[in-house]
JSON list of C-alpha atoms in Angstrom, two decimals:
[
{"chain": "L", "resi": 284, "resn": "MET", "atom": "CA", "xyz": [0.00, 0.00, 0.00]},
{"chain": "L", "resi": 285, "resn": "ALA", "atom": "CA", "xyz": [2.83, 2.38, 0.86]},
{"chain": "L", "resi": 286, "resn": "ILE", "atom": "CA", "xyz": [4.47, 1.69, -2.50]},
{"chain": "L", "resi": 287, "resn": "ILE", "atom": "CA", "xyz": [1.23, 2.38, -4.37]},
{"chain": "L", "resi": 288, "resn": "GLU", "atom": "CA", "xyz": [0.67, 5.61, -2.45]},
{"chain": "L", "resi": 289, "resn": "THR", "atom": "CA", "xyz": [4.26, 6.68, -3.12]},
{"chain": "L", "resi": 290, "resn": "GLU", "atom": "CA", "xyz": [3.92, 5.99, -6.84]},
{"chain": "L", "resi": 291, "resn": "ALA", "atom": "CA", "xyz": [0.61, 7.87, -6.94]},
{"chain": "L", "resi": 292, "resn": "THR", "atom": "CA", "xyz": [2.18, 10.82, -5.15]},
{"chain": "L", "resi": 293, "resn": "LEU", "atom": "CA", "xyz": [5.10, 10.87, -7.58]},
{"chain": "L", "resi": 294, "resn": "HIS", "atom": "CA", "xyz": [2.70, 10.69, -10.52]},
{"chain": "L", "resi": 295, "resn": "VAL", "atom": "CA", "xyz": [0.71, 13.67, -9.24]},
{"chain": "L", "resi": 296, "resn": "ALA", "atom": "CA", "xyz": [3.90, 15.63, -8.59]},
{"chain": "L", "resi": 297, "resn": "HIS", "atom": "CA", "xyz": [5.18, 14.90, -12.09]},
{"chain": "L", "resi": 298, "resn": "ARG", "atom": "CA", "xyz": [1.86, 15.85, -13.64]},
{"chain": "L", "resi": 299, "resn": "ASP", "atom": "CA", "xyz": [1.72, 19.14, -11.73]},
{"chain": "L", "resi": 300, "resn": "ASN", "atom": "CA", "xyz": [5.32, 20.14, -12.47]},
{"chain": "L", "resi": 301, "resn": "HIS", "atom": "CA", "xyz": [5.77, 18.75, -15.99]},
{"chain": "L", "resi": 302, "resn": "THR", "atom": "CA", "xyz": [4.22, 21.46, -18.12]},
{"chain": "L", "resi": 303, "resn": "HIS", "atom": "CA", "xyz": [5.20, 22.96, -21.47]},
{"chain": "L", "resi": 304, "resn": "ARG", "atom": "CA", "xyz": [4.60, 26.21, -23.26]},
{"chain": "L", "resi": 305, "resn": "ASP", "atom": "CA", "xyz": [1.97, 26.27, -25.98]},
{"chain": "L", "resi": 306, "resn": "VAL", "atom": "CA", "xyz": [4.37, 25.76, -28.88]},
{"chain": "L", "resi": 307, "resn": "ASN", "atom": "CA", "xyz": [1.67, 26.41, -31.46]},
{"chain": "L", "resi": 308, "resn": "GLY", "atom": "CA", "xyz": [0.67, 29.66, -29.82]},
{"chain": "L", "resi": 309, "resn": "GLY", "atom": "CA", "xyz": [-3.05, 28.79, -29.91]},
{"chain": "L", "resi": 310, "resn": "TRP", "atom": "CA", "xyz": [-5.18, 31.89, -30.52]},
{"chain": "L", "resi": 311, "resn": "LEU", "atom": "CA", "xyz": [-2.71, 34.17, -28.74]},
{"chain": "L", "resi": 312, "resn": "ARG", "atom": "CA", "xyz": [0.04, 34.14, -31.32]},
{"chain": "L", "resi": 313, "resn": "PRO", "atom": "CA", "xyz": [-2.01, 35.00, -34.46]},
{"chain": "L", "resi": 314, "resn": "ALA", "atom": "CA", "xyz": [-4.04, 37.60, -32.54]},
{"chain": "L", "resi": 315, "resn": "VAL", "atom": "CA", "xyz": [-0.99, 39.39, -31.17]},
{"chain": "L", "resi": 316, "resn": "PHE", "atom": "CA", "xyz": [0.92, 39.23, -34.44]},
{"chain": "L", "resi": 317, "resn": "GLY", "atom": "CA", "xyz": [-2.12, 40.51, -36.33]},
{"chain": "L", "resi": 318, "resn": "ALA", "atom": "CA", "xyz": [-2.39, 43.48, -33.97]},
{"chain": "L", "resi": 319, "resn": "MET", "atom": "CA", "xyz": [1.35, 44.08, -34.22]},
{"chain": "L", "resi": 320, "resn": "ASP", "atom": "CA", "xyz": [1.20, 43.99, -38.00]},
{"chain": "L", "resi": 321, "resn": "GLY", "atom": "CA", "xyz": [-1.62, 46.55, -38.04]},
{"chain": "L", "resi": 322, "resn": "LEU", "atom": "CA", "xyz": [0.18, 48.77, -35.56]},
{"chain": "L", "resi": 323, "resn": "VAL", "atom": "CA", "xyz": [3.55, 48.79, -37.34]},
{"chain": "L", "resi": 324, "resn": "SER", "atom": "CA", "xyz": [2.17, 49.17, -40.85]},
{"chain": "L", "resi": 325, "resn": "ASN", "atom": "CA", "xyz": [-0.27, 51.97, -40.01]},
{"chain": "L", "resi": 326, "resn": "LEU", "atom": "CA", "xyz": [2.23, 53.78, -37.80]},
{"chain": "L", "resi": 327, "resn": "ALA", "atom": "CA", "xyz": [4.80, 53.68, -40.60]},
{"chain": "L", "resi": 328, "resn": "LEU", "atom": "CA", "xyz": [2.21, 54.84, -43.12]},
{"chain": "L", "resi": 329, "resn": "MET", "atom": "CA", "xyz": [1.10, 57.76, -40.97]},
{"chain": "L", "resi": 330, "resn": "THR", "atom": "CA", "xyz": [4.61, 58.90, -40.05]},
{"chain": "L", "resi": 331, "resn": "GLY", "atom": "CA", "xyz": [5.61, 58.74, -43.70]},
{"chain": "L", "resi": 332, "resn": "VAL", "atom": "CA", "xyz": [2.72, 61.02, -44.63]},
{"chain": "L", "resi": 333, "resn": "ALA", "atom": "CA", "xyz": [3.38, 63.28, -41.63]},
{"chain": "L", "resi": 334, "resn": "GLY", "atom": "CA", "xyz": [7.00, 63.62, -42.75]},
{"chain": "L", "resi": 335, "resn": "GLY", "atom": "CA", "xyz": [5.75, 65.31, -45.89]},
{"chain": "L", "resi": 336, "resn": "SER", "atom": "CA", "xyz": [4.36, 68.21, -43.81]},
{"chain": "L", "resi": 337, "resn": "VAL", "atom": "CA", "xyz": [0.74, 67.58, -44.74]},
{"chain": "L", "resi": 338, "resn": "SER", "atom": "CA", "xyz": [-2.35, 68.69, -42.83]},
{"chain": "L", "resi": 339, "resn": "GLN", "atom": "CA", "xyz": [-3.76, 66.94, -39.76]},
{"chain": "L", "resi": 340, "resn": "GLN", "atom": "CA", "xyz": [-6.85, 65.96, -41.75]},
{"chain": "L", "resi": 341, "resn": "THR", "atom": "CA", "xyz": [-4.70, 64.23, -44.37]},
{"chain": "L", "resi": 342, "resn": "ILE", "atom": "CA", "xyz": [-2.88, 62.23, -41.68]},
{"chain": "L", "resi": 343, "resn": "VAL", "atom": "CA", "xyz": [-6.17, 61.11, -40.11]},
{"chain": "L", "resi": 344, "resn": "ILE", "atom": "CA", "xyz": [-7.69, 60.10, -43.46]},
{"chain": "L", "resi": 345, "resn": "THR", "atom": "CA", "xyz": [-4.48, 58.25, -44.33]},
{"chain": "L", "resi": 346, "resn": "GLY", "atom": "CA", "xyz": [-4.57, 56.37, -41.00]},
{"chain": "L", "resi": 347, "resn": "LEU", "atom": "CA", "xyz": [-8.22, 55.39, -41.35]},
{"chain": "L", "resi": 348, "resn": "ALA", "atom": "CA", "xyz": [-7.73, 54.34, -44.97]},
{"chain": "L", "resi": 349, "resn": "GLY", "atom": "CA", "xyz": [-4.69, 52.28, -43.98]},
{"chain": "L", "resi": 350, "resn": "LEU", "atom": "CA", "xyz": [-6.70, 50.62, -41.20]},
{"chain": "L", "resi": 351, "resn": "ALA", "atom": "CA", "xyz": [-9.58, 49.69, -43.50]},
{"chain": "L", "resi": 352, "resn": "ALA", "atom": "CA", "xyz": [-7.44, 48.59, -46.42]},
{"chain": "L", "resi": 353, "resn": "GLY", "atom": "CA", "xyz": [-5.05, 46.56, -44.28]},
{"chain": "L", "resi": 354, "resn": "ALA", "atom": "CA", "xyz": [-7.80, 44.88, -42.25]},
{"chain": "L", "resi": 355, "resn": "PHE", "atom": "CA", "xyz": [-9.77, 43.84, -45.34]},
{"chain": "L", "resi": 356, "resn": "SER", "atom": "CA", "xyz": [-6.59, 42.66, -47.05]},
{"chain": "L", "resi": 357, "resn": "MET", "atom": "CA", "xyz": [-5.59, 40.58, -44.03]},
{"chain": "L", "resi": 358, "resn": "ALA", "atom": "CA", "xyz": [-9.06, 39.08, -43.73]},
{"chain": "L", "resi": 359, "resn": "ALA", "atom": "CA", "xyz": [-9.26, 38.19, -47.42]},
{"chain": "L", "resi": 360, "resn": "GLY", "atom": "CA", "xyz": [-5.77, 36.72, -47.45]},
{"chain": "L", "resi": 361, "resn": "GLU", "atom": "CA", "xyz": [-6.35, 34.71, -44.30]},
{"chain": "L", "resi": 362, "resn": "TYR", "atom": "CA", "xyz": [-9.70, 33.40, -45.56]},
{"chain": "L", "resi": 363, "resn": "THR", "atom": "CA", "xyz": [-8.23, 32.32, -48.88]},
{"chain": "L", "resi": 364, "resn": "SER", "atom": "CA", "xyz": [-5.19, 30.72, -47.23]},
{"chain": "L", "resi": 365, "resn": "VAL", "atom": "CA", "xyz": [-7.13, 28.75, -44.62]},
{"chain": "L", "resi": 366, "resn": "ALA", "atom": "CA", "xyz": [-9.87, 27.76, -47.09]},
{"chain": "L", "resi": 367, "resn": "SER", "atom": "CA", "xyz": [-7.28, 26.45, -49.56]},
{"chain": "L", "resi": 368, "resn": "GLN", "atom": "CA", "xyz": [-5.51, 24.55, -46.82]},
{"chain": "L", "resi": 369, "resn": "ARG", "atom": "CA", "xyz": [-8.79, 23.04, -45.61]},
{"chain": "L", "resi": 370, "resn": "GLU", "atom": "CA", "xyz": [-9.80, 22.04, -49.14]},
{"chain": "L", "resi": 371, "resn": "LEU", "atom": "CA", "xyz": [-6.44, 20.32, -49.64]},
{"chain": "L", "resi": 372, "resn": "VAL", "atom": "CA", "xyz": [-6.82, 18.43, -46.37]},
{"chain": "L", "resi": 373, "resn": "GLU", "atom": "CA", "xyz": [-10.38, 17.39, -47.22]},
{"chain": "L", "resi": 374, "resn": "ALA", "atom": "CA", "xyz": [-9.21, 16.13, -50.62]},
{"chain": "L", "resi": 375, "resn": "GLU", "atom": "CA", "xyz": [-6.51, 14.01, -48.96]},
{"chain": "L", "resi": 376, "resn": "LEU", "atom": "CA", "xyz": [-9.04, 12.68, -46.46]},
{"chain": "L", "resi": 377, "resn": "ALA", "atom": "CA", "xyz": [-11.33, 11.71, -49.33]},
{"chain": "L", "resi": 378, "resn": "VAL", "atom": "CA", "xyz": [-8.45, 9.75, -50.89]},
{"chain": "L", "resi": 379, "resn": "GLU", "atom": "CA", "xyz": [-7.75, 8.01, -47.59]},
{"chain": "L", "resi": 380, "resn": "ARG", "atom": "CA", "xyz": [-11.44, 7.24, -47.04]},
{"chain": "L", "resi": 381, "resn": "ARG", "atom": "CA", "xyz": [-11.65, 5.71, -50.51]},
{"chain": "L", "resi": 382, "resn": "GLU", "atom": "CA", "xyz": [-8.58, 3.57, -49.91]},
{"chain": "L", "resi": 383, "resn": "LEU", "atom": "CA", "xyz": [-9.97, 2.33, -46.60]},
{"chain": "L", "resi": 384, "resn": "ARG", "atom": "CA", "xyz": [-13.18, 1.31, -48.34]},
{"chain": "L", "resi": 385, "resn": "LYS", "atom": "CA", "xyz": [-11.54, -0.38, -51.34]},
{"chain": "L", "resi": 386, "resn": "HIS", "atom": "CA", "xyz": [-8.47, -1.91, -49.69]},
{"chain": "L", "resi": 387, "resn": "PRO", "atom": "CA", "xyz": [-9.17, -2.31, -45.96]},
{"chain": "L", "resi": 388, "resn": "LYS", "atom": "CA", "xyz": [-6.61, -5.10, -45.46]},
{"chain": "L", "resi": 389, "resn": "ASP", "atom": "CA", "xyz": [-3.84, -3.18, -47.19]},
{"chain": "L", "resi": 390, "resn": "GLU", "atom": "CA", "xyz": [-4.57, -0.10, -45.07]},
{"chain": "L", "resi": 391, "resn": "GLU", "atom": "CA", "xyz": [-4.63, -2.25, -41.92]},
{"chain": "L", "resi": 392, "resn": "ARG", "atom": "CA", "xyz": [-1.25, -3.72, -42.85]},
{"chain": "L", "resi": 393, "resn": "GLU", "atom": "CA", "xyz": [0.09, -0.24, -43.56]},
{"chain": "L", "resi": 394, "resn": "LEU", "atom": "CA", "xyz": [-1.01, 0.93, -40.11]},
{"chain": "L", "resi": 395, "resn": "ALA", "atom": "CA", "xyz": [0.65, -2.09, -38.49]},
{"chain": "L", "resi": 396, "resn": "GLU", "atom": "CA", "xyz": [3.89, -1.31, -40.33]},
{"chain": "L", "resi": 397, "resn": "LEU", "atom": "CA", "xyz": [3.77, 2.24, -39.02]},
{"chain": "L", "resi": 398, "resn": "TYR", "atom": "CA", "xyz": [3.57, 0.98, -35.45]},
{"chain": "L", "resi": 399, "resn": "GLU", "atom": "CA", "xyz": [6.34, -1.55, -36.10]},
{"chain": "L", "resi": 400, "resn": "ALA", "atom": "CA", "xyz": [8.56, 1.25, -37.40]},
{"chain": "L", "resi": 401, "resn": "ARG", "atom": "CA", "xyz": [8.04, 2.99, -34.07]},
{"chain": "L", "resi": 402, "resn": "GLY", "atom": "CA", "xyz": [9.27, 0.01, -32.11]},
{"chain": "L", "resi": 403, "resn": "VAL", "atom": "CA", "xyz": [6.09, -1.96, -31.42]},
{"chain": "L", "resi": 404, "resn": "GLU", "atom": "CA", "xyz": [6.49, -5.75, -31.64]},
{"chain": "L", "resi": 405, "resn": "PRO", "atom": "CA", "xyz": [5.14, -7.05, -34.98]},
{"chain": "L", "resi": 406, "resn": "GLU", "atom": "CA", "xyz": [2.45, -9.30, -33.50]},
{"chain": "L", "resi": 407, "resn": "LEU", "atom": "CA", "xyz": [1.21, -6.58, -31.16]},
{"chain": "L", "resi": 408, "resn": "ALA", "atom": "CA", "xyz": [1.32, -3.98, -33.95]},
{"chain": "L", "resi": 409, "resn": "ARG", "atom": "CA", "xyz": [-0.86, -6.20, -36.16]},
{"chain": "L", "resi": 410, "resn": "GLU", "atom": "CA", "xyz": [-3.36, -6.77, -33.35]},
{"chain": "L", "resi": 411, "resn": "VAL", "atom": "CA", "xyz": [-3.58, -3.08, -32.51]},
{"chain": "L", "resi": 412, "resn": "ALA", "atom": "CA", "xyz": [-4.07, -2.20, -36.19]},
{"chain": "L", "resi": 413, "resn": "ARG", "atom": "CA", "xyz": [-6.77, -4.89, -36.51]},
{"chain": "L", "resi": 414, "resn": "GLN", "atom": "CA", "xyz": [-8.73, -3.61, -33.53]},
{"chain": "L", "resi": 415, "resn": "LEU", "atom": "CA", "xyz": [-8.43, 0.04, -34.51]},
{"chain": "L", "resi": 416, "resn": "SER", "atom": "CA", "xyz": [-9.61, -0.73, -38.06]},
{"chain": "L", "resi": 417, "resn": "HIS", "atom": "CA", "xyz": [-13.00, -2.10, -36.95]},
{"chain": "L", "resi": 418, "resn": "ASP", "atom": "CA", "xyz": [-14.57, 1.37, -37.01]},
{"chain": "L", "resi": 419, "resn": "PRO", "atom": "CA", "xyz": [-14.08, 3.03, -40.44]},
{"chain": "L", "resi": 420, "resn": "GLU", "atom": "CA", "xyz": [-14.25, 6.59, -39.08]},
{"chain": "L", "resi": 421, "resn": "GLN", "atom": "CA", "xyz": [-11.81, 5.79, -36.29]},
{"chain": "L", "resi": 422, "resn": "ALA", "atom": "CA", "xyz": [-9.52, 4.14, -38.81]},
{"chain": "L", "resi": 423, "resn": "LEU", "atom": "CA", "xyz": [-9.70, 7.26, -41.02]},
{"chain": "L", "resi": 424, "resn": "GLU", "atom": "CA", "xyz": [-8.84, 9.51, -38.07]},
{"chain": "L", "resi": 425, "resn": "ILE", "atom": "CA", "xyz": [-5.86, 7.35, -37.09]},
{"chain": "L", "resi": 426, "resn": "HIS", "atom": "CA", "xyz": [-4.53, 7.11, -40.65]},
{"chain": "L", "resi": 427, "resn": "ALA", "atom": "CA", "xyz": [-4.91, 10.87, -41.06]},
{"chain": "L", "resi": 428, "resn": "ARG", "atom": "CA", "xyz": [-2.95, 11.53, -37.89]},
{"chain": "L", "resi": 429, "resn": "GLU", "atom": "CA", "xyz": [-0.26, 8.96, -38.59]},
{"chain": "L", "resi": 430, "resn": "GLU", "atom": "CA", "xyz": [0.22, 9.60, -42.32]},
{"chain": "L", "resi": 431, "resn": "LEU", "atom": "CA", "xyz": [-0.84, 13.23, -42.81]},
{"chain": "L", "resi": 432, "resn": "GLY", "atom": "CA", "xyz": [-0.25, 14.65, -39.35]},
{"chain": "L", "resi": 433, "resn": "ILE", "atom": "CA", "xyz": [-3.75, 16.17, -39.13]},
{"chain": "L", "resi": 434, "resn": "ASP", "atom": "CA", "xyz": [-6.84, 15.79, -36.97]},
{"chain": "L", "resi": 435, "resn": "PRO", "atom": "CA", "xyz": [-9.96, 15.48, -39.18]},
{"chain": "L", "resi": 436, "resn": "GLY", "atom": "CA", "xyz": [-12.15, 16.75, -36.35]},
{"chain": "L", "resi": 437, "resn": "ASP", "atom": "CA", "xyz": [-10.11, 19.88, -35.74]},
{"chain": "L", "resi": 438, "resn": "LEU", "atom": "CA", "xyz": [-9.76, 21.58, -39.11]},
{"chain": "L", "resi": 439, "resn": "PRO", "atom": "CA", "xyz": [-9.41, 25.39, -39.06]},
{"chain": "L", "resi": 440, "resn": "SER", "atom": "CA", "xyz": [-12.37, 27.56, -40.03]},
{"chain": "L", "resi": 441, "resn": "PRO", "atom": "CA", "xyz": [-11.75, 30.11, -42.83]},
{"chain": "L", "resi": 442, "resn": "ALA", "atom": "CA", "xyz": [-14.46, 32.41, -41.47]},
{"chain": "L", "resi": 443, "resn": "VAL", "atom": "CA", "xyz": [-13.04, 32.42, -37.95]},
{"chain": "L", "resi": 444, "resn": "ALA", "atom": "CA", "xyz": [-9.54, 33.05, -39.30]},
{"chain": "L", "resi": 445, "resn": "ALA", "atom": "CA", "xyz": [-10.77, 35.96, -41.45]},
{"chain": "L", "resi": 446, "resn": "VAL", "atom": "CA", "xyz": [-12.78, 37.62, -38.68]},
{"chain": "L", "resi": 447, "resn": "SER", "atom": "CA", "xyz": [-10.00, 37.26, -36.10]},
{"chain": "L", "resi": 448, "resn": "SER", "atom": "CA", "xyz": [-7.40, 38.64, -38.53]},
{"chain": "L", "resi": 449, "resn": "PHE", "atom": "CA", "xyz": [-9.64, 41.58, -39.41]},
{"chain": "L", "resi": 450, "resn": "GLY", "atom": "CA", "xyz": [-10.30, 42.40, -35.76]},
{"chain": "L", "resi": 451, "resn": "SER", "atom": "CA", "xyz": [-6.73, 42.06, -34.50]},
{"chain": "L", "resi": 452, "resn": "PHE", "atom": "CA", "xyz": [-5.25, 44.06, -37.40]},
{"chain": "L", "resi": 453, "resn": "ALA", "atom": "CA", "xyz": [-7.86, 46.81, -37.05]},
{"chain": "L", "resi": 454, "resn": "LEU", "atom": "CA", "xyz": [-7.24, 47.04, -33.30]},
{"chain": "L", "resi": 455, "resn": "GLY", "atom": "CA", "xyz": [-3.50, 47.48, -33.80]},
{"chain": "L", "resi": 456, "resn": "ALA", "atom": "CA", "xyz": [-3.94, 49.94, -36.67]},
{"chain": "L", "resi": 457, "resn": "LEU", "atom": "CA", "xyz": [-6.34, 52.04, -34.60]},
{"chain": "L", "resi": 458, "resn": "LEU", "atom": "CA", "xyz": [-3.76, 52.93, -31.95]},
{"chain": "L", "resi": 459, "resn": "PRO", "atom": "CA", "xyz": [-1.75, 55.54, -33.91]},
{"chain": "L", "resi": 460, "resn": "VAL", "atom": "CA", "xyz": [-4.98, 57.08, -35.25]},
{"chain": "L", "resi": 461, "resn": "LEU", "atom": "CA", "xyz": [-6.73, 57.27, -31.89]},
{"chain": "L", "resi": 462, "resn": "PRO", "atom": "CA", "xyz": [-4.97, 60.39, -30.50]},
{"chain": "L", "resi": 463, "resn": "TYR", "atom": "CA", "xyz": [-5.96, 62.36, -33.60]},
{"chain": "L", "resi": 464, "resn": "LEU", "atom": "CA", "xyz": [-9.57, 61.20, -33.26]},
{"chain": "L", "resi": 465, "resn": "LEU", "atom": "CA", "xyz": [-9.51, 62.39, -29.64]},
{"chain": "L", "resi": 466, "resn": "GLY", "atom": "CA", "xyz": [-8.32, 65.87, -30.61]},
{"chain": "L", "resi": 467, "resn": "ALA", "atom": "CA", "xyz": [-4.52, 65.69, -30.95]},
{"chain": "L", "resi": 468, "resn": "THR", "atom": "CA", "xyz": [-3.06, 68.12, -33.48]},
{"chain": "L", "resi": 469, "resn": "VAL", "atom": "CA", "xyz": [0.58, 66.94, -33.49]},
{"chain": "L", "resi": 470, "resn": "LEU", "atom": "CA", "xyz": [2.28, 63.63, -34.19]},
{"chain": "L", "resi": 471, "resn": "TRP", "atom": "CA", "xyz": [3.95, 62.86, -30.86]},
{"chain": "L", "resi": 472, "resn": "PRO", "atom": "CA", "xyz": [0.83, 61.57, -28.96]},
{"chain": "L", "resi": 473, "resn": "ALA", "atom": "CA", "xyz": [0.24, 59.06, -31.76]},
{"chain": "L", "resi": 474, "resn": "LEU", "atom": "CA", "xyz": [3.90, 58.02, -31.60]},
{"chain": "L", "resi": 475, "resn": "LEU", "atom": "CA", "xyz": [3.77, 57.65, -27.82]},
{"chain": "L", "resi": 476, "resn": "LEU", "atom": "CA", "xyz": [0.64, 55.50, -27.84]},
{"chain": "L", "resi": 477, "resn": "ALA", "atom": "CA", "xyz": [2.01, 53.40, -30.70]},
{"chain": "L", "resi": 478, "resn": "MET", "atom": "CA", "xyz": [5.30, 52.85, -28.86]},
{"chain": "L", "resi": 479, "resn": "ILE", "atom": "CA", "xyz": [3.43, 51.70, -25.76]},
{"chain": "L", "resi": 480, "resn": "GLY", "atom": "CA", "xyz": [1.37, 49.34, -27.92]},
{"chain": "L", "resi": 481, "resn": "LEU", "atom": "CA", "xyz": [4.50, 47.95, -29.60]},
{"chain": "L", "resi": 482, "resn": "PHE", "atom": "CA", "xyz": [6.15, 47.24, -26.26]},
{"chain": "L", "resi": 483, "resn": "ALA", "atom": "CA", "xyz": [2.96, 45.62, -24.93]},
{"chain": "L", "resi": 484, "resn": "CYS", "atom": "CA", "xyz": [2.62, 43.38, -28.01]},
{"chain": "L", "resi": 485, "resn": "GLY", "atom": "CA", "xyz": [6.23, 42.30, -27.73]},
{"chain": "L", "resi": 486, "resn": "ALA", "atom": "CA", "xyz": [5.79, 41.55, -24.02]},
{"chain": "L", "resi": 487, "resn": "VAL", "atom": "CA", "xyz": [2.70, 39.42, -24.72]},
{"chain": "L", "resi": 488, "resn": "VAL", "atom": "CA", "xyz": [4.56, 37.49, -27.43]},
{"chain": "L", "resi": 489, "resn": "ALA", "atom": "CA", "xyz": [7.03, 36.45, -24.73]},
{"chain": "L", "resi": 490, "resn": "LYS", "atom": "CA", "xyz": [4.29, 34.19, -23.32]},
{"chain": "L", "resi": 491, "resn": "VAL", "atom": "CA", "xyz": [4.82, 31.80, -26.26]},
{"chain": "L", "resi": 492, "resn": "THR", "atom": "CA", "xyz": [8.62, 32.12, -26.42]},
{"chain": "L", "resi": 493, "resn": "ALA", "atom": "CA", "xyz": [11.54, 31.52, -24.11]},
{"chain": "L", "resi": 494, "resn": "ARG", "atom": "CA", "xyz": [12.49, 35.22, -24.02]},
{"chain": "L", "resi": 495, "resn": "SER", "atom": "CA", "xyz": [11.81, 37.57, -21.14]},
{"chain": "L", "resi": 496, "resn": "TRP", "atom": "CA", "xyz": [8.93, 40.02, -21.49]},
{"chain": "L", "resi": 497, "resn": "TRP", "atom": "CA", "xyz": [11.14, 43.10, -21.38]},
{"chain": "L", "resi": 498, "resn": "PHE", "atom": "CA", "xyz": [13.49, 41.75, -24.08]},
{"chain": "L", "resi": 499, "resn": "SER", "atom": "CA", "xyz": [10.60, 40.96, -26.44]},
{"chain": "L", "resi": 500, "resn": "GLY", "atom": "CA", "xyz": [8.97, 44.28, -25.67]},
{"chain": "L", "resi": 501, "resn": "LEU", "atom": "CA", "xyz": [12.11, 46.32, -26.32]},
{"chain": "L", "resi": 502, "resn": "ARG", "atom": "CA", "xyz": [12.90, 44.36, -29.48]},
{"chain": "L", "resi": 503, "resn": "GLN", "atom": "CA", "xyz": [9.47, 45.07, -30.95]},
{"chain": "L", "resi": 504, "resn": "LEU", "atom": "CA", "xyz": [9.71, 48.70, -29.84]},
{"chain": "L", "resi": 505, "resn": "ALA", "atom": "CA", "xyz": [13.04, 49.05, -31.63]},
{"chain": "L", "resi": 506, "resn": "LEU", "atom": "CA", "xyz": [11.77, 47.44, -34.84]},
{"chain": "L", "resi": 507, "resn": "GLY", "atom": "CA", "xyz": [8.58, 49.48, -34.94]},
{"chain": "L", "resi": 508, "resn": "GLY", "atom": "CA", "xyz": [10.45, 52.66, -34.09]},
{"chain": "L", "resi": 509, "resn": "ALA", "atom": "CA", "xyz": [12.95, 52.00, -36.87]},
{"chain": "L", "resi": 510, "resn": "ALA", "atom": "CA", "xyz": [10.13, 51.50, -39.38]},
{"chain": "L", "resi": 511, "resn": "ALA", "atom": "CA", "xyz": [8.47, 54.75, -38.31]},
{"chain": "L", "resi": 512, "resn": "GLY", "atom": "CA", "xyz": [11.79, 56.63, -38.44]},
{"chain": "L", "resi": 513, "resn": "VAL", "atom": "CA", "xyz": [12.65, 55.41, -41.92]},
{"chain": "L", "resi": 514, "resn": "THR", "atom": "CA", "xyz": [9.23, 56.23, -43.37]},
{"chain": "L", "resi": 515, "resn": "TYR", "atom": "CA", "xyz": [9.23, 59.67, -41.71]},
{"chain": "L", "resi": 516, "resn": "ALA", "atom": "CA", "xyz": [12.61, 60.42, -43.28]},
{"chain": "L", "resi": 517, "resn": "LEU", "atom": "CA", "xyz": [11.40, 59.22, -46.67]},
{"chain": "L", "resi": 518, "resn": "GLY", "atom": "CA", "xyz": [8.23, 61.29, -46.33]},
{"chain": "L", "resi": 519, "resn": "SER", "atom": "CA", "xyz": [10.29, 64.38, -45.52]},
{"chain": "L", "resi": 520, "resn": "LEU", "atom": "CA", "xyz": [12.55, 63.71, -48.49]},
{"chain": "L", "resi": 521, "resn": "PHE", "atom": "CA", "xyz": [9.73, 63.13, -50.94]},
{"chain": "L", "resi": 522, "resn": "GLY", "atom": "CA", "xyz": [7.76, 66.06, -49.54]},
{"chain": "L", "resi": 523, "resn": "ALA", "atom": "CA", "xyz": [10.69, 68.40, -50.08]},
{"chain": "L", "resi": 524, "resn": "ALA", "atom": "CA", "xyz": [11.26, 67.04, -53.59]},
{"chain": "L", "resi": 525, "resn": "VAL", "atom": "CA", "xyz": [7.62, 67.41, -54.62]},
{"chain": "L", "resi": 526, "resn": "GLY", "atom": "CA", "xyz": [7.27, 70.77, -52.94]}
]
């Protein structure tokens, strides 16, 4: 009894302490990177226009146009990308489903060989493959995971991807425009809010990386600041040339 209790205690301790980061990022990674993309691109666009010594109204219109255009572009691109990926996966699943229906024994043998290649004893691998192949849908799911590396029941939704990309990009792109909408007449409040947003996005990204929050925040701040500085300089140059 003492041995069993000790083993159970060790199992619980291992389970509680043995955790990993979300290496895929889940929803957090695409949401944060979408917001970061909107923030950097619209900040750079607005500073480039501001460098040309244009009116406040022109800067605001440019920022709002950049927000709308970028958000719709992101949503359309994400929808097309995810829809194409899903259609490809569904086509491969249809091929696998057809093979399971036409050649069930060959597919069962193929599954057994996969387990053997991973170190399972041949007789046990054949028995496991035989039992798992009784249910056609279960067999399809297992073949899809083993051969294609996908989960048929967890395919991404193009609509969800498009909406989330639109929302996250628009939220990031709104930050540099917001001070102007609230009455600012100069560029520096927009720059300040954008810099805070860049640092915050970088710090949040650290949740799915091994870096510290301040390192990720400062890195993103430096990259976004560099983009804004370059476009402002180019705007000033082009504005002087045109003027």
